[in-house]
mmCIF file of C-alpha atoms in Angstrom:
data_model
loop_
_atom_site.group_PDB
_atom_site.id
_atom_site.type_symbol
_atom_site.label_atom_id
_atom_site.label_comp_id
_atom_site.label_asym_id
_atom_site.label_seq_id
_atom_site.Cartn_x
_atom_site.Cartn_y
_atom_site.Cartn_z
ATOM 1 C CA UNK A 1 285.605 105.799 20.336
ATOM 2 C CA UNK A 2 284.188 102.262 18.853
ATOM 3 C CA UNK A 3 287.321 100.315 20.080
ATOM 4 C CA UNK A 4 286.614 102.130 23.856
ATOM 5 C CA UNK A 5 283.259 101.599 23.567
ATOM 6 C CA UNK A 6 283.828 97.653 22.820
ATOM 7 C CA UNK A 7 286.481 97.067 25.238
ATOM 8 C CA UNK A 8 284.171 98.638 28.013
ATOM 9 C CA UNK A 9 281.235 95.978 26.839
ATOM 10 C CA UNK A 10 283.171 93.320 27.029
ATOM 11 C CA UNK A 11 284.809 93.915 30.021
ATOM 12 C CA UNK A 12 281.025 94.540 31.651
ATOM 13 C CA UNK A 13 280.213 91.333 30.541
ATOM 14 C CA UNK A 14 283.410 89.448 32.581
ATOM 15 C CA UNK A 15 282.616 90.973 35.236
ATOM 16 C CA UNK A 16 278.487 89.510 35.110
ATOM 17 C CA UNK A 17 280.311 86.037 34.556
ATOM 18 C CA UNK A 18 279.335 85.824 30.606
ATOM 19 C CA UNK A 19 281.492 86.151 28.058
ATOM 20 C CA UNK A 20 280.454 88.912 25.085
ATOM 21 C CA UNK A 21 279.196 87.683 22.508
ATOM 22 C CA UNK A 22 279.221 83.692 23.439
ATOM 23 C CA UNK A 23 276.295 84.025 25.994
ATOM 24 C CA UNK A 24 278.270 81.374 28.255
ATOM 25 C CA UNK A 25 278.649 81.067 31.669
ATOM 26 C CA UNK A 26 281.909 81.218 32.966
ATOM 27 C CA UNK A 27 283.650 78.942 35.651
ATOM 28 C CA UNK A 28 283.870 81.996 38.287
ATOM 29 C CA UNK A 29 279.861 82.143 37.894
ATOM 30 C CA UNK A 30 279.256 78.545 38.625
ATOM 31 C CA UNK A 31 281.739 78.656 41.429
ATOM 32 C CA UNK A 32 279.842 80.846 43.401
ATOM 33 C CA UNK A 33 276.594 79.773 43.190
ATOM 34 C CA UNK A 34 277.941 76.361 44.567
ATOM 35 C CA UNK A 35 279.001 78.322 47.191
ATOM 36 C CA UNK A 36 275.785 80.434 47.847
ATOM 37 C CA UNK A 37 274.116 76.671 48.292
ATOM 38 C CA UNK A 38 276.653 75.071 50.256
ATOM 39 C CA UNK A 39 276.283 77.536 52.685
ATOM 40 C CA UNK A 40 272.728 78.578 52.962
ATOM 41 C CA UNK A 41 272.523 74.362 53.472
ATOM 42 C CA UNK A 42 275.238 74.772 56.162
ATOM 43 C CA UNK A 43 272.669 77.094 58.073
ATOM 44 C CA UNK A 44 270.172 75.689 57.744
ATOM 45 C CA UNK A 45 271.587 72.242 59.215
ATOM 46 C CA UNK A 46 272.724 72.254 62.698
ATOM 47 C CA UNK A 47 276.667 71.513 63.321
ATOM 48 C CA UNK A 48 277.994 68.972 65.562
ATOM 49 C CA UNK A 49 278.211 70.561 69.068
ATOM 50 C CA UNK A 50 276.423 73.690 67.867
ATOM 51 C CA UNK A 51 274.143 74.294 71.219
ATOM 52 C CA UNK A 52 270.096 74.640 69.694
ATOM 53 C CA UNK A 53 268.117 77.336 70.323
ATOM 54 C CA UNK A 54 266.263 76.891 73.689
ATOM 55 C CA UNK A 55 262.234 76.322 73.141
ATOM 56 C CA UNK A 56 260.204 78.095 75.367
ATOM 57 C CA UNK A 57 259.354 74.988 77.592
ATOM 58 C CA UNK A 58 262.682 75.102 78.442
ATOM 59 C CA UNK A 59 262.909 78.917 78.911
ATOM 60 C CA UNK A 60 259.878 78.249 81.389
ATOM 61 C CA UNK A 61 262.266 75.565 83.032
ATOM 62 C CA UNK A 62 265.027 77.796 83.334
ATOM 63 C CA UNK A 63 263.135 80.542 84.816
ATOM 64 C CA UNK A 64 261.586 78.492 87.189
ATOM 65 C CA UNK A 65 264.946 76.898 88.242
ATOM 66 C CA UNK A 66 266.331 80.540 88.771
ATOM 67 C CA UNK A 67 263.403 81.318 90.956
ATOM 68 C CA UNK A 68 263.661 78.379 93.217
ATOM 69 C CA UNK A 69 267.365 78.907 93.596
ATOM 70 C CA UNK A 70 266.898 82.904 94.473
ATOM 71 C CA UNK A 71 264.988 81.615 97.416
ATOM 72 C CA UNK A 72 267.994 79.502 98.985
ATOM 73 C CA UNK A 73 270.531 82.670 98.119
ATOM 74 C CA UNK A 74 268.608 85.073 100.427
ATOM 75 C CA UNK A 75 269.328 85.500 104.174
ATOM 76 C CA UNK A 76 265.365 86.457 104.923
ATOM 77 C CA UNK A 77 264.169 83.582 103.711
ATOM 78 C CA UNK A 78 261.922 81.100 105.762
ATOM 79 C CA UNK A 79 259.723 78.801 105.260
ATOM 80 C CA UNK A 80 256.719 81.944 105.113
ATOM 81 C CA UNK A 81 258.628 83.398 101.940
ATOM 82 C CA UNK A 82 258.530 79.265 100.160
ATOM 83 C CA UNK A 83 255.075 78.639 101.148
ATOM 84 C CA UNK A 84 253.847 82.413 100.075
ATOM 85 C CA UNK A 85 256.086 81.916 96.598
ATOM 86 C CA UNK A 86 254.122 78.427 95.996
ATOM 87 C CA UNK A 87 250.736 79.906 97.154
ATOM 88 C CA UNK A 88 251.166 83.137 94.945
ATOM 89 C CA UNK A 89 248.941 81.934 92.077
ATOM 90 C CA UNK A 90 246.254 80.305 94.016
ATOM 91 C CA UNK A 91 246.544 84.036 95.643
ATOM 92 C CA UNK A 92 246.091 86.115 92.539
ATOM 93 C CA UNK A 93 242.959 83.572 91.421
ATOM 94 C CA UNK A 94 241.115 83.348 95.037
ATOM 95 C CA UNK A 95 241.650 87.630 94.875
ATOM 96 C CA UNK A 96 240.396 87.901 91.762
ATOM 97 C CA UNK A 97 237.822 85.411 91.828
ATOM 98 C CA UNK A 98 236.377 86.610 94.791
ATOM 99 C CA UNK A 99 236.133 90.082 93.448
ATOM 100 C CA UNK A 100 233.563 88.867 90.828
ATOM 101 C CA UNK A 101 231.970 86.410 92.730
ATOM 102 C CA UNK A 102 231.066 88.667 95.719
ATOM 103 C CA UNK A 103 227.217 89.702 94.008
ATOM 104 C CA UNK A 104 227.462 85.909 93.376
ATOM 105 C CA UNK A 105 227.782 85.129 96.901
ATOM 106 C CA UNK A 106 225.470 87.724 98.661
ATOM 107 C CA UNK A 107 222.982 86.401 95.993
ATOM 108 C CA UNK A 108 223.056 83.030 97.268
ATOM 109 C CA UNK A 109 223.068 84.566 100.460
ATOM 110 C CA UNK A 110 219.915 85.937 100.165
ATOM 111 C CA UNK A 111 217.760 83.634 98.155
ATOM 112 C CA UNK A 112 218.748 80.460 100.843
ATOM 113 C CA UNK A 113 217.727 82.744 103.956
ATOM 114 C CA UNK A 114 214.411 83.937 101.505
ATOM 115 C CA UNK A 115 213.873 80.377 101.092
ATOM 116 C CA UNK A 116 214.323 79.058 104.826
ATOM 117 C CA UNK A 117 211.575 82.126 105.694
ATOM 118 C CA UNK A 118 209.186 80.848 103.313
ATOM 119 C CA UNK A 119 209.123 77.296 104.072
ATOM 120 C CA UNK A 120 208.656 78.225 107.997
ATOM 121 C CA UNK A 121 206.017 80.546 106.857
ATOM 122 C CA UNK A 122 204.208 78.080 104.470
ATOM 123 C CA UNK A 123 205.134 74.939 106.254
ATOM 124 C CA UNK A 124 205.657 75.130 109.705
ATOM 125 C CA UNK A 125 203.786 78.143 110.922
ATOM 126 C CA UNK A 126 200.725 76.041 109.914
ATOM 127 C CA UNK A 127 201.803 72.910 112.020
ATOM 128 C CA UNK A 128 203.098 74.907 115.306
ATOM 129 C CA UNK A 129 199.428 76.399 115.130
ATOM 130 C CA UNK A 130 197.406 73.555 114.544
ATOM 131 C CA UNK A 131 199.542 71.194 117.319
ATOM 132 C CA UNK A 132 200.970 73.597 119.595
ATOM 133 C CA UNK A 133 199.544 75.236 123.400
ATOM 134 C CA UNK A 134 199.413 78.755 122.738
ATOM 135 C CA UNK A 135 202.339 80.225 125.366
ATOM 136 C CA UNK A 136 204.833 77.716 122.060
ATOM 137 C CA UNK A 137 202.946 79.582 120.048
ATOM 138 C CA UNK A 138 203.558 82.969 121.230
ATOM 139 C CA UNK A 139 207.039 82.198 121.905
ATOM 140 C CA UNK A 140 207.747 80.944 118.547
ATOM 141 C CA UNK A 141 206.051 84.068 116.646
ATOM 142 C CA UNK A 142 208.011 86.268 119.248
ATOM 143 C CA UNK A 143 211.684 84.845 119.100
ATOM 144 C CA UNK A 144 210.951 83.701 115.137
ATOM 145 C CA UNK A 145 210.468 87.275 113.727
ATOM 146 C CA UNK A 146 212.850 89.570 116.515
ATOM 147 C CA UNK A 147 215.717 86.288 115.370
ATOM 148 C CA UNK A 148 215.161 87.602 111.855
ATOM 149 C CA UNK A 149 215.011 90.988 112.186
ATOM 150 C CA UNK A 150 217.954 91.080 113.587
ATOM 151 C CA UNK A 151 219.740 88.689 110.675
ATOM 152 C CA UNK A 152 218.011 91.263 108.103
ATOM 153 C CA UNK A 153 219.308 94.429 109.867
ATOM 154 C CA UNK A 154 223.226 93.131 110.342
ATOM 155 C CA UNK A 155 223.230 91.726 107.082
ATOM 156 C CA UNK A 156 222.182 95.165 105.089
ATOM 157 C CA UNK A 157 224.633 96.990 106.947
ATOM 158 C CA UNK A 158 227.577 94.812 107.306
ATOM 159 C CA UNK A 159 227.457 94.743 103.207
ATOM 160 C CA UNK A 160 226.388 98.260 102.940
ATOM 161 C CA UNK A 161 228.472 100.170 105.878
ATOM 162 C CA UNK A 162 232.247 101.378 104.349
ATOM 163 C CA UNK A 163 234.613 99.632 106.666
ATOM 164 C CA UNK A 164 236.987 102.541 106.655
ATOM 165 C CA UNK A 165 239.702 104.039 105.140
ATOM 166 C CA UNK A 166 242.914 105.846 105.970
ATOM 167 C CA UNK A 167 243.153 109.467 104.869
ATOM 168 C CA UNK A 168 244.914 109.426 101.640
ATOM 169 C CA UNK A 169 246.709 113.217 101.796
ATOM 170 C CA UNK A 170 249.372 114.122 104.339
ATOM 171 C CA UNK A 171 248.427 114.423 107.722
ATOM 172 C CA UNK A 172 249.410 114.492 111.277
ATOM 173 C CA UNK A 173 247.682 111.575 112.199
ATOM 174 C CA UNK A 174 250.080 109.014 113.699
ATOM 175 C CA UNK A 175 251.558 106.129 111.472
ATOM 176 C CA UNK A 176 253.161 103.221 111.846
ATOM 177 C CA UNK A 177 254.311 102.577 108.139
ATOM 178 C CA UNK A 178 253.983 103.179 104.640
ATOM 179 C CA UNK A 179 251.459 100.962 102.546
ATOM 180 C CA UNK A 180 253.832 99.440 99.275
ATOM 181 C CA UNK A 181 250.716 99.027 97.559
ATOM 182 C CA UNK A 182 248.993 102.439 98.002
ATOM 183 C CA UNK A 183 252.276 104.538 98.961
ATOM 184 C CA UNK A 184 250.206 106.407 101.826
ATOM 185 C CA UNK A 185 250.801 106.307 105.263
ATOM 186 C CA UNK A 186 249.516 103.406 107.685
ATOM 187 C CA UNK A 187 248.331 104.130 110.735
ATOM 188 C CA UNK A 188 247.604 101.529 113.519
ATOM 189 C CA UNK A 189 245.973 98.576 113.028
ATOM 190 C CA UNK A 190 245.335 99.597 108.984
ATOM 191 C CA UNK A 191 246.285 96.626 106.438
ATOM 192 C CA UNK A 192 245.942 96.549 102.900
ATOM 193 C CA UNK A 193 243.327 94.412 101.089
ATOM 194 C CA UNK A 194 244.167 93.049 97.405
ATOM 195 C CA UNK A 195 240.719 92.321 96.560
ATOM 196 C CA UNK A 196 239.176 96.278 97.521
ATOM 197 C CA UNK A 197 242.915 97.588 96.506
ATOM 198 C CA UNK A 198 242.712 100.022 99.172
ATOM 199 C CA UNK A 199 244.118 100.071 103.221
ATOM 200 C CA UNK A 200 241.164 99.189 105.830
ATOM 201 C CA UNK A 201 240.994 100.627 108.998
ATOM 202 C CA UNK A 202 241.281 97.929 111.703
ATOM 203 C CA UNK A 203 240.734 95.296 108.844
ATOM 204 C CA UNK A 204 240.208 91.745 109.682
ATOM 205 C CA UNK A 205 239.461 90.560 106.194
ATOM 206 C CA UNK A 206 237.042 90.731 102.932
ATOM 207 C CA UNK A 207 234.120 88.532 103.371
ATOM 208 C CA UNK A 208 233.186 87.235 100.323
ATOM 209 C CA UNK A 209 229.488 86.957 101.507
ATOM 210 C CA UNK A 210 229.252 90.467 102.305
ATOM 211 C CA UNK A 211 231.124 91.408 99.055
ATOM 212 C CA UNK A 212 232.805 94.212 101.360
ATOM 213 C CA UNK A 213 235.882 94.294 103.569
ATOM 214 C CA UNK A 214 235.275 93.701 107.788
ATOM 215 C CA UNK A 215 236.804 96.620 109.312
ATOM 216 C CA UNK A 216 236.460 99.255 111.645
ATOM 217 C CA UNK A 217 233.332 100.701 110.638
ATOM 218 C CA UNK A 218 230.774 97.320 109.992
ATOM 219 C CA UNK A 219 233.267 94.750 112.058
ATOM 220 C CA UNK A 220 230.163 94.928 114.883
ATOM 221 C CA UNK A 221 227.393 94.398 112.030
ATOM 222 C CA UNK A 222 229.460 91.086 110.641
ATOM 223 C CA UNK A 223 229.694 89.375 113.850
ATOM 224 C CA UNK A 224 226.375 90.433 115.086
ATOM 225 C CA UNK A 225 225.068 88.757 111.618
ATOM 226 C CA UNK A 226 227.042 85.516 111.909
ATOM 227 C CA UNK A 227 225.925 85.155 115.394
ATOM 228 C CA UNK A 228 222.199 85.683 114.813
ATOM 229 C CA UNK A 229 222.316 83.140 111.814
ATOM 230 C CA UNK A 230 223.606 80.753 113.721
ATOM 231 C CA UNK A 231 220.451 81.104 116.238
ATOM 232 C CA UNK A 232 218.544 81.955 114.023
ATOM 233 C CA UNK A 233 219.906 78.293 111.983
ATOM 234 C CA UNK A 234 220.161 76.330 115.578
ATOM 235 C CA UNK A 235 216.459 77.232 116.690
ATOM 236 C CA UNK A 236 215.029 76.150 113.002
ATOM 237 C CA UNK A 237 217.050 72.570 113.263
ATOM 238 C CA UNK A 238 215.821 72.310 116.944
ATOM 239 C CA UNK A 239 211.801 73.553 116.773
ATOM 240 C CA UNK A 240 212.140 71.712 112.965
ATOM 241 C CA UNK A 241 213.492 68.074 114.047
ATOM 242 C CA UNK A 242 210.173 66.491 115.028
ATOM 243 C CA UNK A 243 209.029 67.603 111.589
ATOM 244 C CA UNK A 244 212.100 66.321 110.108
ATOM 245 C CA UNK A 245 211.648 63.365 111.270
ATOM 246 C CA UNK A 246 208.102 62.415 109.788
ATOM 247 C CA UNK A 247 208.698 64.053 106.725
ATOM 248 C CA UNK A 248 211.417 61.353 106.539
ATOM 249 C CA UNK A 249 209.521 58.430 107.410
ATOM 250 C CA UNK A 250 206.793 59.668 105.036
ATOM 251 C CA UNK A 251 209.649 59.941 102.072
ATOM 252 C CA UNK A 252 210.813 56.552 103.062
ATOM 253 C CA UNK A 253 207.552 54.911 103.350
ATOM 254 C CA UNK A 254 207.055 56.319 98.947
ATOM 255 C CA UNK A 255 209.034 53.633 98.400
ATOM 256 C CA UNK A 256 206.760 50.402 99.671
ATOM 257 C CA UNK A 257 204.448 48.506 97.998
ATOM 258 C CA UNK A 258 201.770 49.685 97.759
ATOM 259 C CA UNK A 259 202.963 53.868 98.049
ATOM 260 C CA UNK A 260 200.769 56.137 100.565
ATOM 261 C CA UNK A 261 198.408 57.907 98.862
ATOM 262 C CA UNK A 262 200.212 61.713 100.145
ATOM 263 C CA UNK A 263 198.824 64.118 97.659
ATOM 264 C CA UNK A 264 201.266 66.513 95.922
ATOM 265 C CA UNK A 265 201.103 69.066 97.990
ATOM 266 C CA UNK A 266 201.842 66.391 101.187
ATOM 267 C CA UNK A 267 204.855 65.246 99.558
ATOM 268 C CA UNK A 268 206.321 68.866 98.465
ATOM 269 C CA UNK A 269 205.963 69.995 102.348
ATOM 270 C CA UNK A 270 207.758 66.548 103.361
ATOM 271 C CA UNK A 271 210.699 67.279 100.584
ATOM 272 C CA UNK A 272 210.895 71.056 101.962
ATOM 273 C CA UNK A 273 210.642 70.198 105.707
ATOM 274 C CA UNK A 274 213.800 67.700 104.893
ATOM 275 C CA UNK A 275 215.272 70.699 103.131
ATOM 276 C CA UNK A 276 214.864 73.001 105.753
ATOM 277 C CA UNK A 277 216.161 70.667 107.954
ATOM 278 C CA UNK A 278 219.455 69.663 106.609
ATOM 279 C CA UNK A 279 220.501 73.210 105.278
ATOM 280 C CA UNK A 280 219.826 75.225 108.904
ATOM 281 C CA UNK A 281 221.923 72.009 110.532
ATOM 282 C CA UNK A 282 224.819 72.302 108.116
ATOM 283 C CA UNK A 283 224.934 76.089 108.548
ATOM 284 C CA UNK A 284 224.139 76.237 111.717
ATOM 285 C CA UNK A 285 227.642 74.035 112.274
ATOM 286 C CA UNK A 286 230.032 75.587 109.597
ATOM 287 C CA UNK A 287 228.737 79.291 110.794
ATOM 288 C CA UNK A 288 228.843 78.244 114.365
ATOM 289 C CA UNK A 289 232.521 77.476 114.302
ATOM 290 C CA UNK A 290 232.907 81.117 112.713
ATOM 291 C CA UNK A 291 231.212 82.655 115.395
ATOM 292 C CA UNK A 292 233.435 80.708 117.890
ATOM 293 C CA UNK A 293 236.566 81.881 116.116
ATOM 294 C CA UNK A 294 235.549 85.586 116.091
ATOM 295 C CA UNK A 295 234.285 85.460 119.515
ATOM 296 C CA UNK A 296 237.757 83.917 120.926
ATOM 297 C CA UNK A 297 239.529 86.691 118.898
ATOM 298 C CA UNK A 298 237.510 89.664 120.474
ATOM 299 C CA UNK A 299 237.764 88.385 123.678
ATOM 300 C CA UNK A 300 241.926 88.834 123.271
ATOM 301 C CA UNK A 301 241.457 92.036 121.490
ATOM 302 C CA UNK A 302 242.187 91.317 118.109
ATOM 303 C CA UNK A 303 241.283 90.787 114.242
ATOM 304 C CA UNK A 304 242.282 88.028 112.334
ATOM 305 C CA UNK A 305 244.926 89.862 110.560
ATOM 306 C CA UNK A 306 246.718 90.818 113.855
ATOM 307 C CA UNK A 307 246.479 86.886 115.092
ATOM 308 C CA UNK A 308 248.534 85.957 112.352
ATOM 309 C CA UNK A 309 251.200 88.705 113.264
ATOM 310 C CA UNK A 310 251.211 88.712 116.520
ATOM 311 C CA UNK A 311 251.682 85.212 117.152
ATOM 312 C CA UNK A 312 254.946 85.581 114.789
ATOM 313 C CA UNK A 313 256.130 88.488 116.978
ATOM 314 C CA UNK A 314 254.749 86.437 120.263
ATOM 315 C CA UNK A 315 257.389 83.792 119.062
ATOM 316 C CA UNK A 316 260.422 85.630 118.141
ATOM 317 C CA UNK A 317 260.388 87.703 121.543
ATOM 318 C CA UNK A 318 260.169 84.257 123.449
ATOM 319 C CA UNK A 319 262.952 83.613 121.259
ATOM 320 C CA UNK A 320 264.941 86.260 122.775
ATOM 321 C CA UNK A 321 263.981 85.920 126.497
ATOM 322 C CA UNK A 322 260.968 88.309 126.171
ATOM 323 C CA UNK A 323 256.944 88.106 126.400
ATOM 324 C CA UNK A 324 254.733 89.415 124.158
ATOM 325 C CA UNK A 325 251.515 91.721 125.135
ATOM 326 C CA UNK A 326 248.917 92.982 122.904
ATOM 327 C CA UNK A 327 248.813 96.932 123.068
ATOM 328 C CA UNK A 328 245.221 96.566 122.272
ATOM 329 C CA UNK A 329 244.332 94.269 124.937
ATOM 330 C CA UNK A 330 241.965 95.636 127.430
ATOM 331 C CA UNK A 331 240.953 92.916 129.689
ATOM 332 C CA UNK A 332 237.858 90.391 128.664
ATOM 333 C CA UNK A 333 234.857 92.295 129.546
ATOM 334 C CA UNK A 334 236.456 95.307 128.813
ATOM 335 C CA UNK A 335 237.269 94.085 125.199
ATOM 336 C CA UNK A 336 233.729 93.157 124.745
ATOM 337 C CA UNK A 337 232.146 96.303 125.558
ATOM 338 C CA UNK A 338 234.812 98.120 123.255
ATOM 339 C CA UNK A 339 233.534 95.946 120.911
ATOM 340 C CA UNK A 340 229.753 96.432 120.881
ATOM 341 C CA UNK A 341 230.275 100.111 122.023
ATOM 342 C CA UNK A 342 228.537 99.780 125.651
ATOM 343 C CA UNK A 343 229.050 102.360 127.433
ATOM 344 C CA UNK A 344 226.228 101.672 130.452
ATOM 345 C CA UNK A 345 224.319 98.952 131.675
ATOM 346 C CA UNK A 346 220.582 99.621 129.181
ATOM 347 C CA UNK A 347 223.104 99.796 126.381
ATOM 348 C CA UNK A 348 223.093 95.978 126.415
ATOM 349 C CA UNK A 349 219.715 95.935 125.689
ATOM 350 C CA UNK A 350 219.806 98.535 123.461
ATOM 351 C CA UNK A 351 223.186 98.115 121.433
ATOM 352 C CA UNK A 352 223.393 94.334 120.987
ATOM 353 C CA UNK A 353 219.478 92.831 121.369
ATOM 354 C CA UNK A 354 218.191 95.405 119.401
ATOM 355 C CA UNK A 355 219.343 96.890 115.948
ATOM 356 C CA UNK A 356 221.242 99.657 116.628
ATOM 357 C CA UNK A 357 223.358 101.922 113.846
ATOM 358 C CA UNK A 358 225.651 103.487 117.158
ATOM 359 C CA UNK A 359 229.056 103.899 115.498
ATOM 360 C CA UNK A 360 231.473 102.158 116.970
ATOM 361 C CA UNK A 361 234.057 103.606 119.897
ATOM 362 C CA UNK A 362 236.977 105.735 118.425
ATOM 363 C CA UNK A 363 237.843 106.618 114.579
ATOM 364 C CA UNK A 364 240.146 104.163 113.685
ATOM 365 C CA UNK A 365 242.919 106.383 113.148
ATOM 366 C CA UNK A 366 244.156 106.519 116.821
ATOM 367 C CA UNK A 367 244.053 103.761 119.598
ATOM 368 C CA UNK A 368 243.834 104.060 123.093
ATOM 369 C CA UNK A 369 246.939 101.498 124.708
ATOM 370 C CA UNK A 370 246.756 100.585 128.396
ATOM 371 C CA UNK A 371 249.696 102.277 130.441
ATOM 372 C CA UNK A 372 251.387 99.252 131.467
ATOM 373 C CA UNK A 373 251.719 98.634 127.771
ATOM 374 C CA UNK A 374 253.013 101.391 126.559
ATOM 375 C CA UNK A 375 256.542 99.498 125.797
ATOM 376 C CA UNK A 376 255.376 96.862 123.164
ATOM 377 C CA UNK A 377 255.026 97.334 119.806
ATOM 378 C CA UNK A 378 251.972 98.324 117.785
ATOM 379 C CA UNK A 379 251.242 96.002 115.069
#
């Protein structure tokens, strides 16, 4: 039992790379820890022609190379599909910007027009009644105050009315196609907007100064408001410019030697006429062109969205031999009474020169198409 019992030991001990007894190391022991090193320094050093892991600039690089080339390897692809892959960032910010920035906007919105109505009450009010016969005067208090009524009014409900949306359960309402972003059905005329995530009815697109979407409900209230402010903007630069022009000269003439003696209160209505001034001219320009723009667009019957498609579809059918007709096309006139939902002659006076909360003609679900158009397609 001893003799087992010390054969066992000693052959434990060979086996941990000592000898028993002599506390040595033996040769098989050193052998492998040079090996242990040599190759945990073999990984750690790169080998000749071994390929290096890729960094993530480079898996950025690759990625991007990858997407470029997918656009070249599909038979849809145009020059639409490049520009709205580049443009898909600046997409996603201006979306999601303007989704935060809409109070923002209708802020500024407000306090410039609060401003302008101020300085006309504090400023020029006092000169038109102090200079002017009294038929100016009348006229001024008359057109002043029915101009911004009317920019009040259109303004509170073109941020306030819902522009309309689609029915979200199953219907039988007629549709053209299903929404990818809302998986409902689409029914004429409805497009999806990324900033309200929902479809609009008739939409034309989200005005970042209403902080709402212009569709078929409030489309009447947003161009009614642009065009007022831009009267509204025009009269103030025209009735203004005389004033303008001496608070100028009086700004200018601060600078001589020896200054006018203009009191404080002189020199703050000089800075504000300038102000008033130079804001309703700028606006009355940048909004104008607007106006122009939606005007020219109601006059052919459609919404900025659809201009955008149909020209697309206007050119592939001249492509093939064909011409192109809007379905929702009613003639000029026709398109403007749609429009401003005049149905007789007193509703002129009634529906467009004076506020008016009329909804407008039809539910935006279901379009009435001329006959001779029945053929086209509805976009």
């Amino acid at each position: 039992m001893y003799f087992e019992t010390l054969s066992n030991m000693k052959r434990f001990g060979r086996i941990n790379g000592t000898r028993f007894g002599g506390g040595m190391r033996s040769w098989r022991w050193f052998l492998s820890r040079v090996m242990r090193l040599f190759l945990r320094w073999f990984r750690l050093c790169p080998r000749r022609g071994r390929r290096k892991r890729p960094s993530r600039l480079q898996d950025l690089w690759n990625y991007g190379t990858v997407l470029l080339k997918s656009l070249y390897f599909n038979v849809l692809t145009n020059s639409d599909t490049v520009m709205d892959c580049v443009f898909e960032p600046i997409y996603w910010l201006v979306d999601n910007m303007t989704r935060w920035f809409g109070v923002v906007f209708v802020s500024l919105v407000i306090a410039l027009t609060s401003s302008i109505v101020i300085i006309v009450y504090l400023c020029v009010l006092p000169i038109i009644f102090s200079s002017y016969p009294v038929h100016w005067i009348l006229w001024h208090l008359f057109y002043g105050h029915w101009n911004l009524l009317m920019i009040v009014f259109h303004y509170y409900k073109a941020t306030t009315t819902c522009p309309g949306f689609p029915p979200q359960e199953k219907s039988d309402i007629p549709t053209v196609t299903i929404c990818k972003k809302c998986i409902v059905p689409k029914p004429a005329r409805t497009h999806h907007c990324s900033i309200c995530s929902r479809c609009i009815l008739k939409m034309d697109h989200h005005c970042p100064w209403l902080n709402n979407c212009v569709g078929h409900f409030n489309h009447r209230y947003f161009f009614s408001f642009c065009l007022f402010m831009t009267m509204g903007c025009i009269y103030c630069s025209i009735s203004a410019k005389d004033m303008f022009l001496d608070a100028y000269n009086a700004v200018e003439s601060s600078y001589q030697t020896p200054p006018p003696a203009f009191t404080h209160q002189e020199r703050m209505v000089h800075k504000s006429l300038i102000y008033l001034w130079v804001l309703t001219s700028s606006v009355s320009v940048a909004l104008g062109a607007l106006t122009l723009w939606h005007a020219a667009l109601i006059t052919r019957g459609e919404t900025s969205v659809e201009r955008h498609i149909n020209r697309k579809e206007r050119k592939r059918l001249r492509m093939k031999g064909k011409a192109f007709r809007n379905p929702y096309h009613h003639g000029r006139i026709n398109n403007w009474k749609i429009f401003f939902g005049v149905e007789k002659q007193s509703d002129w006076l009634t529906r467009v020169l004076l506020p008016s909360s009329h909804l407008p003609r039809g539910d935006g679900l279901m379009w009435d198409c001329p006959a001779y158009k029945n053929n086209t397609v509805a976009i």
